[in-house]
Coordinates of C-alpha atoms in Angstrom, one line a residue:
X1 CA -154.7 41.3 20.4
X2 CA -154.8 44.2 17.5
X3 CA -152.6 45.6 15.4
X4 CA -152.0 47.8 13.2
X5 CA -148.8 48.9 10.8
X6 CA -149.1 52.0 9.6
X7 CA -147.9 53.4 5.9
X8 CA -144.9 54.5 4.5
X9 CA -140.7 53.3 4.7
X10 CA -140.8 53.1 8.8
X11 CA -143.9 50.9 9.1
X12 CA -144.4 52.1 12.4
X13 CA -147.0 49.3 14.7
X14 CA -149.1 49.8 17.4
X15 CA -150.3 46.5 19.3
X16 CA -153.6 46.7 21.4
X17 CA -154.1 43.9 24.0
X18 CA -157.6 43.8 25.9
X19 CA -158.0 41.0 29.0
X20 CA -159.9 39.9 31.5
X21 CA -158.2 37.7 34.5
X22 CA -159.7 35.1 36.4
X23 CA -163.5 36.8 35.6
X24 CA -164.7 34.1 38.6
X25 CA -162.6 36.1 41.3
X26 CA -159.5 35.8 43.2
X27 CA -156.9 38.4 44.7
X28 CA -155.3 38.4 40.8
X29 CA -158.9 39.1 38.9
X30 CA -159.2 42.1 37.0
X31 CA -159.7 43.9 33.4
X32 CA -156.1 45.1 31.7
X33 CA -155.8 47.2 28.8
X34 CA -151.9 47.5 27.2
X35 CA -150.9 49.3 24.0
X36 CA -147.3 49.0 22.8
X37 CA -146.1 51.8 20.3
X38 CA -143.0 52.5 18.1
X39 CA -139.8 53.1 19.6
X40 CA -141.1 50.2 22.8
X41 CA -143.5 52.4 23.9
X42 CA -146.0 50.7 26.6
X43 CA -149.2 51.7 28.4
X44 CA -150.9 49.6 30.8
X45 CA -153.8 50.2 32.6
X46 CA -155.4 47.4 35.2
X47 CA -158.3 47.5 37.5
X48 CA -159.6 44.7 39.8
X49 CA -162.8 45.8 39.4
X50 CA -164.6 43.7 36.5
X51 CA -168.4 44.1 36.4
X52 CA -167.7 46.8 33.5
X53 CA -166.5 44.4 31.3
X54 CA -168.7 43.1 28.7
X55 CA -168.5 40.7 25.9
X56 CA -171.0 39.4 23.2
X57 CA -171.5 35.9 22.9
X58 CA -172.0 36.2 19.3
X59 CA -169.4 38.4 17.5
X60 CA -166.0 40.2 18.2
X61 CA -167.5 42.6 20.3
X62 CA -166.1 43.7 24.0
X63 CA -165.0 46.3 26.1
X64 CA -165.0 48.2 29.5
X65 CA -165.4 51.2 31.3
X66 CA -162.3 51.9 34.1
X67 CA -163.8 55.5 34.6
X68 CA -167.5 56.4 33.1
X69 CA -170.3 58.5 34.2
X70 CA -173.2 56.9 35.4
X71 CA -173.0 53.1 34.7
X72 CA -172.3 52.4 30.7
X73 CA -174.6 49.8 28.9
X74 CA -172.6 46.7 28.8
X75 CA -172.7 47.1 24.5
X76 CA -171.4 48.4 21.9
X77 CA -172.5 52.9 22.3
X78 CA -171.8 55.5 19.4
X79 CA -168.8 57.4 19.3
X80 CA -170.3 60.2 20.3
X81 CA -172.2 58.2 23.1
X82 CA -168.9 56.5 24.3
X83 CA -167.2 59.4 24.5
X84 CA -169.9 61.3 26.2
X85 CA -170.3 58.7 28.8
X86 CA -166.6 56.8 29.1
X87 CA -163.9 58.5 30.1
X88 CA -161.6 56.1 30.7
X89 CA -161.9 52.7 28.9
X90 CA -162.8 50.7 25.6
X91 CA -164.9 49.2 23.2
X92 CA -163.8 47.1 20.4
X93 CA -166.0 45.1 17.0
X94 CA -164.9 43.8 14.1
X95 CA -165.1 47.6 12.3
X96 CA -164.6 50.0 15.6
X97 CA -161.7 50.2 18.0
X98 CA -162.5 53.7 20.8
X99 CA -161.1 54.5 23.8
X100 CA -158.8 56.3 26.7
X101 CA -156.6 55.1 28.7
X102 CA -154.5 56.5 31.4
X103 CA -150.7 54.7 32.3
X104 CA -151.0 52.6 35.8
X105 CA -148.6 54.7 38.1

């Protein structure tokens, strides 16, 4: 969970939300991505598919590809890599939040 308030009088917040269900495998696992914006604004986007998640062991670090080309190294890219390689997806540290995401229908 992330969030961030941005300046002035309205203090308008965004919340980010990042998971991973049941990573051993059922009929609910999957990788979810939510983002709530002013005005109860939601996004959600949800695949079952979770070999594209990754996660360090050592540091905030994770994220996942819902749409890339090719298969993305499971680790943190440059911007300009990430976007080059990730359409659809995330990547999050402890200094970087990237990513696009497209609403569940």
């Amino acid at each position: 969970y992330f969030r961030v308030t941005l300046p002035g009088d309205d203090g308008q917040s965004f919340a980010f939300m990042y998971s991973i269900e049941d990573p051993a495998g059922s009929s609910v696992a999957g990788v979810g991505a939510q983002v709530m914006g002013p005005g109860d604004t939601y996004l959600v986007q949800h695949s079952p598919e979770r070999s594209s998640f990754w996660a360090s062991p050592h540091q905030l670090a994770l994220g996942n590809s819902f749409k890339a080309t090719g298969r993305a190294p499971p680790r943190m890219l440059s911007a300009a890599e990430f976007s080059k390689r990730v359409g659809e997806g995330f990547q999050v540290s402890t200094t970087w939040h990237q990513g696009e995401l497209r609403a569940d229908p």
